CSV table of C-alpha atoms in Angstrom, one decimal:
chain,number,residue,atom,x,y,z
A,1,MET,CA,6.4,28.3,66.0
A,2,GLN,CA,3.4,26.7,64.1
A,3,SER,CA,3.3,23.6,62.9
A,4,SER,CA,2.8,23.4,58.3
A,5,ASP,CA,2.5,20.2,58.5
A,6,THR,CA,-0.7,19.9,55.6
A,7,ARG,CA,-0.5,15.6,55.4
A,8,PRO,CA,-4.5,14.2,54.8
A,9,SER,CA,-5.8,13.6,58.4
A,10,ASN,CA,-7.8,10.4,57.2
A,11,GLY,CA,-7.1,7.2,54.8
A,12,ALA,CA,-9.9,8.5,52.3
A,13,GLU,CA,-7.6,12.0,51.6
A,14,MET,CA,-5.0,10.0,52.2
A,15,CYS,CA,-6.1,7.4,49.1
A,16,GLN,CA,-7.7,10.3,46.9
A,17,LYS,CA,-4.3,12.1,47.6
A,18,ILE,CA,-2.4,9.3,46.0
A,19,VAL,CA,-5.2,8.9,42.5
A,20,GLU,CA,-4.3,12.7,41.8
A,21,ILE,CA,-0.8,11.9,41.9
A,22,ILE,CA,-1.3,8.8,40.0
A,23,ALA,CA,-4.1,9.9,37.7
A,24,THR,CA,-2.0,13.5,37.0
A,25,SER,CA,1.6,12.1,37.0
A,26,SER,CA,3.0,10.6,34.7
A,27,SER,CA,6.3,9.1,36.7
A,28,PHE,CA,3.7,7.1,38.2
A,29,GLY,CA,1.8,5.6,35.3
A,30,HIS,CA,3.8,2.6,36.2
A,31,LEU,CA,3.6,1.3,39.3
A,32,PRO,CA,1.3,-0.9,40.5
A,33,ALA,CA,2.1,-1.1,43.7
A,34,LEU,CA,0.5,2.2,44.5
A,35,ARG,CA,-2.3,1.8,41.5
A,36,MET,CA,-4.3,-1.3,44.4
A,37,LEU,CA,-4.3,0.9,47.5
A,38,CYS,CA,-7.4,2.7,47.4
A,39,PRO,CA,-11.5,1.6,46.8
A,40,ARG,CA,-13.2,3.0,44.6
A,41,ALA,CA,-15.2,4.3,47.9
A,42,PHE,CA,-12.1,6.7,48.4
A,43,ILE,CA,-12.0,7.6,44.7
A,44,SER,CA,-13.9,10.9,43.8
A,45,ASP,CA,-15.1,11.8,40.5
A,46,GLU,CA,-12.3,14.5,39.8
A,47,ALA,CA,-9.5,12.0,40.7
A,48,ILE,CA,-11.2,9.5,37.4
A,49,THR,CA,-11.3,12.6,35.4
A,50,ALA,CA,-7.7,13.9,36.4
A,51,GLY,CA,-5.8,13.6,33.3
A,52,LYS,CA,-5.2,9.6,33.5
A,53,SER,CA,-7.6,7.8,34.4
A,54,PRO,CA,-6.6,6.2,38.1
A,55,ALA,CA,-4.2,3.7,36.8
A,56,TRP,CA,-6.0,0.8,39.4
A,57,ILE,CA,-8.9,0.4,37.1
A,58,GLU,CA,-5.5,-0.7,35.0
A,59,VAL,CA,-5.4,-3.4,37.3
A,60,VAL,CA,-8.6,-4.3,37.9
A,61,ALA,CA,-9.2,-5.0,34.3
A,62,VAL,CA,-6.3,-7.5,34.2
A,63,LEU,CA,-6.5,-9.1,36.6
A,64,SER,CA,-9.9,-9.4,35.6
A,65,LYS,CA,-8.9,-10.5,32.2
A,66,LEU,CA,-7.2,-13.0,33.5
A,67,ILE,CA,-9.2,-15.0,36.0
A,68,GLY,CA,-11.5,-15.3,32.8
A,69,ALA,CA,-8.9,-17.1,31.4
A,70,LEU,CA,-8.6,-19.1,34.1
A,71,LEU,CA,-11.6,-20.0,34.6
A,72,ARG,CA,-12.0,-21.1,31.0
A,73,ALA,CA,-9.2,-23.3,31.3
A,74,THR,CA,-10.4,-24.8,34.0
A,75,LEU,CA,-13.3,-25.6,31.9
A,76,VAL,CA,-11.7,-26.8,29.7
A,77,VAL,CA,-9.4,-29.6,32.3
A,78,VAL,CA,-13.5,-30.8,32.8
A,79,VAL,CA,-14.5,-30.7,29.9
A,80,VAL,CA,-11.7,-33.5,29.4
A,81,ALA,CA,-11.6,-35.2,32.5
A,82,THR,CA,-15.5,-35.5,32.3
A,83,PRO,CA,-15.3,-39.3,30.6
A,84,SER,CA,-12.6,-40.6,33.0
A,85,LEU,CA,-14.5,-39.1,36.1
A,86,LEU,CA,-17.6,-40.6,34.9
A,87,ILE,CA,-16.9,-43.8,33.3
A,88,PRO,CA,-16.2,-46.7,35.9
A,89,GLY,CA,-12.3,-48.8,34.6
A,90,THR,CA,-10.7,-46.1,33.3
A,91,THR,CA,-6.8,-46.9,33.4
A,92,GLU,CA,-3.9,-45.7,35.1
A,93,GLU,CA,-2.6,-45.0,31.8
A,94,SER,CA,-5.7,-43.8,30.0
A,95,ALA,CA,-6.0,-41.7,32.7
A,96,GLN,CA,-2.2,-40.4,32.7
A,97,MET,CA,-2.5,-39.4,29.3
A,98,VAL,CA,-6.2,-37.6,29.9
A,99,THR,CA,-4.4,-35.5,32.7
A,100,LEU,CA,-1.6,-34.3,30.0
A,101,ILE,CA,-3.7,-34.0,27.0
A,102,ALA,CA,-6.8,-31.5,29.3
A,103,LEU,CA,-3.4,-29.8,30.9
A,104,ALA,CA,-2.5,-28.7,27.7
A,105,LEU,CA,-5.7,-27.3,26.4
A,106,GLY,CA,-6.1,-25.6,29.4
A,107,ALA,CA,-2.7,-24.3,28.8
A,108,PHE,CA,-3.5,-22.9,25.8
A,109,THR,CA,-6.6,-21.9,26.6
A,110,ALA,CA,-5.3,-19.4,28.8
A,111,ILE,CA,-2.7,-18.3,26.8
A,112,GLU,CA,-4.8,-17.2,24.7
A,113,TYR,CA,-7.6,-15.7,26.7
A,114,GLY,CA,-4.9,-14.4,28.7
A,115,ALA,CA,-3.8,-12.9,25.6
A,116,ALA,CA,-4.2,-9.5,24.3
A,117,PHE,CA,-4.9,-10.4,20.5
A,118,PRO,CA,-5.4,-14.7,20.4
A,119,ALA,CA,-3.7,-16.7,17.8
A,120,LEU,CA,-6.6,-19.4,17.1
A,121,ILE,CA,-9.4,-19.2,19.4
A,122,GLU,CA,-11.9,-17.2,17.5
A,123,PHE,CA,-14.9,-15.2,18.2
A,124,ARG,CA,-13.2,-14.7,22.1
A,125,ASP,CA,-15.1,-11.1,22.5
A,126,ALA,CA,-18.4,-12.0,21.3
A,127,PRO,CA,-19.6,-13.9,23.8
A,128,PRO,CA,-21.2,-16.6,24.3
A,129,PHE,CA,-20.5,-18.3,20.9
A,130,ASN,CA,-17.5,-20.2,22.7
A,131,ARG,CA,-19.7,-20.1,25.5
A,132,VAL,CA,-22.7,-23.0,23.1
A,133,ARG,CA,-19.6,-24.7,21.5
A,134,ILE,CA,-18.0,-26.1,24.9
A,135,LEU,CA,-21.4,-26.4,27.4
A,136,SER,CA,-22.7,-28.3,24.3
A,137,LEU,CA,-19.9,-30.5,24.4
A,138,LEU,CA,-20.3,-30.9,28.1
A,139,ILE,CA,-23.4,-31.9,28.3
A,140,VAL,CA,-23.4,-34.4,25.1
A,141,LEU,CA,-20.1,-36.2,27.4
A,142,VAL,CA,-21.4,-36.1,30.8
A,143,VAL,CA,-25.1,-37.7,29.1
A,144,LEU,CA,-22.9,-40.2,26.6
A,145,SER,CA,-21.0,-40.9,30.4
A,146,LEU,CA,-24.1,-41.8,31.8
A,147,VAL,CA,-25.5,-44.0,29.2
A,148,ALA,CA,-21.6,-45.4,27.9
A,149,GLY,CA,-20.5,-45.9,32.0
A,150,GLY,CA,-22.5,-49.2,32.7
A,151,GLY,CA,-23.4,-48.6,36.6
A,152,ALA,CA,-26.4,-49.3,38.1
A,153,PRO,CA,-29.9,-48.4,36.5
A,154,THR,CA,-30.8,-45.5,38.3
A,155,SER,CA,-34.3,-42.8,37.0
A,156,LEU,CA,-31.9,-40.7,34.8
A,157,ILE,CA,-30.0,-43.4,32.8
A,158,LEU,CA,-33.5,-45.1,31.8
A,159,VAL,CA,-34.6,-41.7,30.8
A,160,LEU,CA,-31.8,-40.7,28.4
A,161,ASN,CA,-31.6,-44.3,27.3
A,162,ALA,CA,-35.4,-43.8,25.7
A,163,LEU,CA,-35.0,-40.5,24.6
A,164,GLY,CA,-31.9,-42.2,23.1
A,165,LEU,CA,-34.0,-45.2,21.4
A,166,LEU,CA,-36.5,-43.0,21.0
A,167,ILE,CA,-34.6,-40.2,18.7
A,168,GLY,CA,-32.5,-42.9,17.5
A,169,HIS,CA,-35.3,-44.9,15.4
A,170,ALA,CA,-36.3,-41.3,14.8
A,171,LEU,CA,-33.7,-40.4,12.7
A,172,GLU,CA,-33.1,-43.7,11.4
A,173,PHE,CA,-34.4,-43.1,7.9
A,174,PRO,CA,-32.5,-43.9,4.4
A,175,TRP,CA,-29.0,-41.1,4.3
A,176,SER,CA,-29.5,-39.9,6.9
A,177,PRO,CA,-26.5,-39.4,9.6
A,178,MET,CA,-27.5,-42.0,11.5
A,179,SER,CA,-28.3,-44.8,8.9
A,180,VAL,CA,-24.6,-43.5,8.1
A,181,VAL,CA,-23.0,-44.8,11.2
A,182,LEU,CA,-25.5,-48.7,11.9
A,183,ALA,CA,-24.3,-49.1,8.5
A,184,HIS,CA,-20.6,-49.3,8.7
A,185,LEU,CA,-20.7,-50.7,12.2
A,186,PRO,CA,-18.2,-54.1,11.9
A,187,ALA,CA,-20.3,-57.4,11.3
A,188,ASN,CA,-19.3,-58.7,14.0
A,189,ALA,CA,-20.9,-56.1,15.9
A,190,PRO,CA,-23.2,-57.3,19.0
A,191,PRO,CA,-26.8,-55.8,19.0
A,192,VAL,CA,-26.1,-54.5,22.6
A,193,SER,CA,-23.1,-52.8,21.5
A,194,ALA,CA,-25.5,-51.8,18.6
A,195,LEU,CA,-28.1,-50.5,20.2
A,196,GLN,CA,-25.8,-48.6,22.9
A,197,VAL,CA,-24.8,-46.8,20.2
A,198,LYS,CA,-27.8,-45.9,18.5
A,199,VAL,CA,-29.0,-44.2,21.8
A,200,MET,CA,-25.9,-42.5,21.9
A,201,ALA,CA,-26.2,-40.8,18.9
A,202,GLY,CA,-29.6,-39.7,19.5
A,203,LEU,CA,-28.3,-38.3,22.4
A,204,ALA,CA,-26.2,-36.6,20.7
A,205,ILE,CA,-27.7,-35.1,17.6
A,206,PHE,CA,-30.4,-34.0,19.9
A,207,THR,CA,-28.5,-32.2,21.8
A,208,THR,CA,-26.4,-31.1,19.1
A,209,LEU,CA,-29.4,-29.8,17.6
A,210,ALA,CA,-30.6,-27.0,20.9
A,211,ALA,CA,-26.7,-26.0,21.1
A,212,LEU,CA,-28.0,-25.1,17.2
A,213,VAL,CA,-31.5,-23.7,18.1
A,214,VAL,CA,-30.0,-21.6,20.9
A,215,PHE,CA,-27.3,-20.6,18.9
A,216,ALA,CA,-30.1,-18.9,15.9
A,217,LEU,CA,-31.7,-17.4,18.1
A,218,LEU,CA,-29.3,-15.4,20.0
A,219,LEU,CA,-28.9,-14.1,16.7
A,220,ARG,CA,-32.3,-14.0,15.5
A,221,LEU,CA,-33.4,-12.7,18.9
A,222,GLN,CA,-30.2,-10.9,19.8
A,223,HIS,CA,-28.9,-9.7,17.5
A,224,TRP,CA,-25.5,-11.3,18.0
A,225,PRO,CA,-23.1,-9.9,18.6
A,226,ASN,CA,-24.3,-6.3,19.2
A,227,ARG,CA,-23.7,-5.3,22.9
A,228,GLY,CA,-23.0,-2.1,22.4
A,229,GLN,CA,-20.0,-1.9,21.6
A,230,PRO,CA,-18.3,-1.7,18.3
A,231,PHE,CA,-16.6,-5.5,16.6
A,232,ASN,CA,-13.1,-6.7,16.0
A,233,VAL,CA,-12.4,-8.9,13.6
A,234,TRP,CA,-8.8,-7.7,14.0
A,235,VAL,CA,-9.6,-10.3,17.6
A,236,ASN,CA,-12.5,-12.2,17.1
A,237,LEU,CA,-10.6,-14.0,13.6
A,238,PRO,CA,-7.4,-14.0,14.1
A,239,THR,CA,-7.3,-16.1,11.0
A,240,PHE,CA,-9.2,-13.8,9.0
A,241,ASP,CA,-7.1,-11.2,7.2
A,242,PRO,CA,-10.0,-8.6,6.3
A,243,THR,CA,-7.1,-7.4,4.0
A,244,THR,CA,-6.7,-9.4,1.1
A,245,GLY,CA,-8.0,-11.4,-0.8
A,246,GLY,CA,-10.7,-8.7,-2.8
A,247,ASP,CA,-14.1,-7.9,-1.5
A,248,VAL,CA,-14.6,-8.4,2.8
A,249,VAL,CA,-18.3,-8.6,2.2
A,250,THR,CA,-18.2,-11.4,-0.2
A,251,ARG,CA,-15.4,-13.5,1.6
A,252,LEU,CA,-17.4,-13.8,4.2
A,253,ILE,CA,-20.5,-14.6,2.8
A,254,ARG,CA,-17.8,-17.1,1.2
A,255,ASP,CA,-17.0,-18.5,4.1
A,256,ALA,CA,-19.7,-18.9,6.0
A,257,ARG,CA,-21.5,-21.3,2.4
A,258,VAL,CA,-17.7,-23.2,2.9
A,259,ASN,CA,-18.7,-23.5,7.1
A,260,ILE,CA,-21.9,-24.7,6.2
A,261,ILE,CA,-20.9,-26.9,3.8
A,262,LEU,CA,-18.6,-28.8,5.8
A,263,GLY,CA,-20.8,-28.7,9.1
A,264,LEU,CA,-23.5,-31.1,6.6
A,265,THR,CA,-21.2,-33.6,5.0
A,266,THR,CA,-18.5,-34.2,8.2
A,267,THR,CA,-21.7,-35.2,9.5
A,268,PHE,CA,-21.6,-38.0,7.2
A,269,ILE,CA,-18.1,-38.9,6.3
A,270,LEU,CA,-16.9,-38.9,10.0
A,271,PRO,CA,-18.3,-41.3,10.7
A,272,VAL,CA,-17.1,-43.6,7.9
A,273,VAL,CA,-13.4,-42.7,7.6
A,274,GLY,CA,-13.6,-42.9,11.5
A,275,LEU,CA,-14.9,-46.8,11.9
A,276,LYS,CA,-12.7,-47.4,8.5
A,277,ILE,CA,-9.7,-46.5,9.9
A,278,ALA,CA,-10.7,-48.6,13.8
A,279,ASP,CA,-11.4,-51.6,11.4
A,280,HIS,CA,-8.0,-51.3,9.2
A,281,PHE,CA,-6.2,-50.6,13.0
A,282,ASP,CA,-8.3,-53.4,14.6
A,283,LEU,CA,-8.9,-50.8,17.6
A,284,GLN,CA,-12.4,-52.1,19.4
A,285,LEU,CA,-14.1,-49.2,20.0
A,286,LEU,CA,-17.3,-51.3,20.6
A,287,THR,CA,-15.8,-52.4,24.0
A,288,SER,CA,-14.3,-49.2,25.0
A,289,PRO,CA,-16.5,-46.7,26.2
A,290,GLN,CA,-14.3,-44.3,26.5
A,291,ALA,CA,-13.4,-44.3,22.6
A,292,MET,CA,-17.2,-44.6,22.0
A,293,VAL,CA,-18.5,-41.3,23.7
A,294,TRP,CA,-14.9,-39.7,22.2
A,295,GLY,CA,-15.9,-40.2,18.8
A,296,ILE,CA,-19.7,-39.9,18.8
A,297,ALA,CA,-19.1,-36.6,20.6
A,298,LEU,CA,-16.7,-35.2,17.6
A,299,TRP,CA,-18.9,-35.8,15.9
A,300,MET,CA,-21.6,-33.8,16.8
A,301,PHE,CA,-19.3,-31.0,18.0
A,302,LEU,CA,-17.5,-30.1,14.9
A,303,PRO,CA,-20.5,-30.4,12.8
A,304,LEU,CA,-21.7,-27.2,15.1
A,305,SER,CA,-18.9,-25.6,15.5
A,306,MET,CA,-18.8,-25.7,11.7
A,307,PHE,CA,-22.4,-24.6,11.2
A,308,MET,CA,-21.9,-21.8,13.6
A,309,ARG,CA,-19.4,-20.8,12.3
A,310,GLY,CA,-21.2,-20.3,9.4
A,311,LEU,CA,-23.8,-18.9,10.5
A,312,ALA,CA,-21.3,-16.1,12.8
A,313,MET,CA,-19.5,-15.6,9.5
A,314,ALA,CA,-23.0,-15.2,7.5
A,315,ARG,CA,-24.0,-12.0,10.0
A,316,ILE,CA,-20.6,-10.2,10.4
A,317,ALA,CA,-21.4,-10.3,6.9
A,318,ASP,CA,-24.8,-8.4,7.5
A,319,MET,CA,-23.8,-6.4,9.8
A,320,ILE,CA,-20.5,-5.2,8.0
A,321,ARG,CA,-23.0,-4.0,4.5
A,322,GLU,CA,-25.7,-2.6,7.1
A,323,ARG,CA,-22.6,-0.3,8.1
A,324,ARG,CA,-21.9,0.6,4.6
A,325,ALA,CA,-25.1,1.5,3.7
A,326,ARG,CA,-25.6,3.9,6.6
A,327,LEU,CA,-22.5,5.6,5.7
A,328,VAL,CA,-23.2,6.2,2.5
A,329,ALA,CA,-26.5,7.4,3.2
A,330,THR,CA,-24.7,9.9,5.3
A,331,VAL,CA,-22.7,10.4,2.8
A,332,VAL,CA,-25.0,11.6,0.1
A,333,ALA,CA,-27.5,13.6,3.2
A,334,ASP,CA,-23.6,16.0,3.7
A,335,THR,CA,-23.2,16.4,0.0
A,336,PRO,CA,-24.9,19.6,-0.8
A,337,LEU,CA,-26.6,19.6,-4.4
A,338,ARG,CA,-25.4,20.9,-7.3
A,339,ALA,CA,-26.8,23.4,-9.5
């Protein structure tokens, strides 16, 4: 009696059969173990288009999203820990506090980027908005930590000090953010500390302006956030409800103007408020390199975030306005003429 065995003769055919079963059978649609059995080279175009798409594609997308969230969380941890790693003399209590804050922010970032819909982080699916922000903050922290570290003066540190001093002198004119910071330093601050603040502030302002110029060029030259796919307002603006409060374009333009105004005013308000609070509680910021680094970095990072958010929301308003104009033109063109 002849055998009627019709099993596949090799691994490729076996994978092909499994993928076809997964793609056409709803009962196997949620088995992740079967989804990863076959490499892409063993999957034909017929299996990809049969019934449902191969289930392994969903697993790859989930894994890719999870890995991206973990990488972003790791970057946030590195950013928070940078001053403690580069500035010598960090105490054990400070290291523990920094570790706790870094892990908390890293976990929050991983949850936000791993979830289907974020809760607070804006423009999650519209790179490189958040990349520009986090990289600019990292560069500022690294540069300021090198200047405030007090180590042996290397060539890089000398260049950074010279550049910061040059920018600080150039920006020290009446009613400038630099003059506001220097004017509100404690009266008994040593001249060396005041000079160091000027150098660090100059470097922070220069890096922040460079990041803002980069994002403006992305808006102008690459038409951010156009990437050949629709812009999801719900995902990229989780704190903005487009269904309430009147016309969405008007609200976006209003929020854009408010953010730009706030970004401009916070550059003057933050140093005054911060130095007044430190003086009231007798906090010696000038004698703590890490406090100086974080204070000056946040002084520039918060206005940068507001400026970028304002520019981004204005860009989205323009996109919606253009889309409406195209739809109206299409409707008018398709409407038959009436006698």
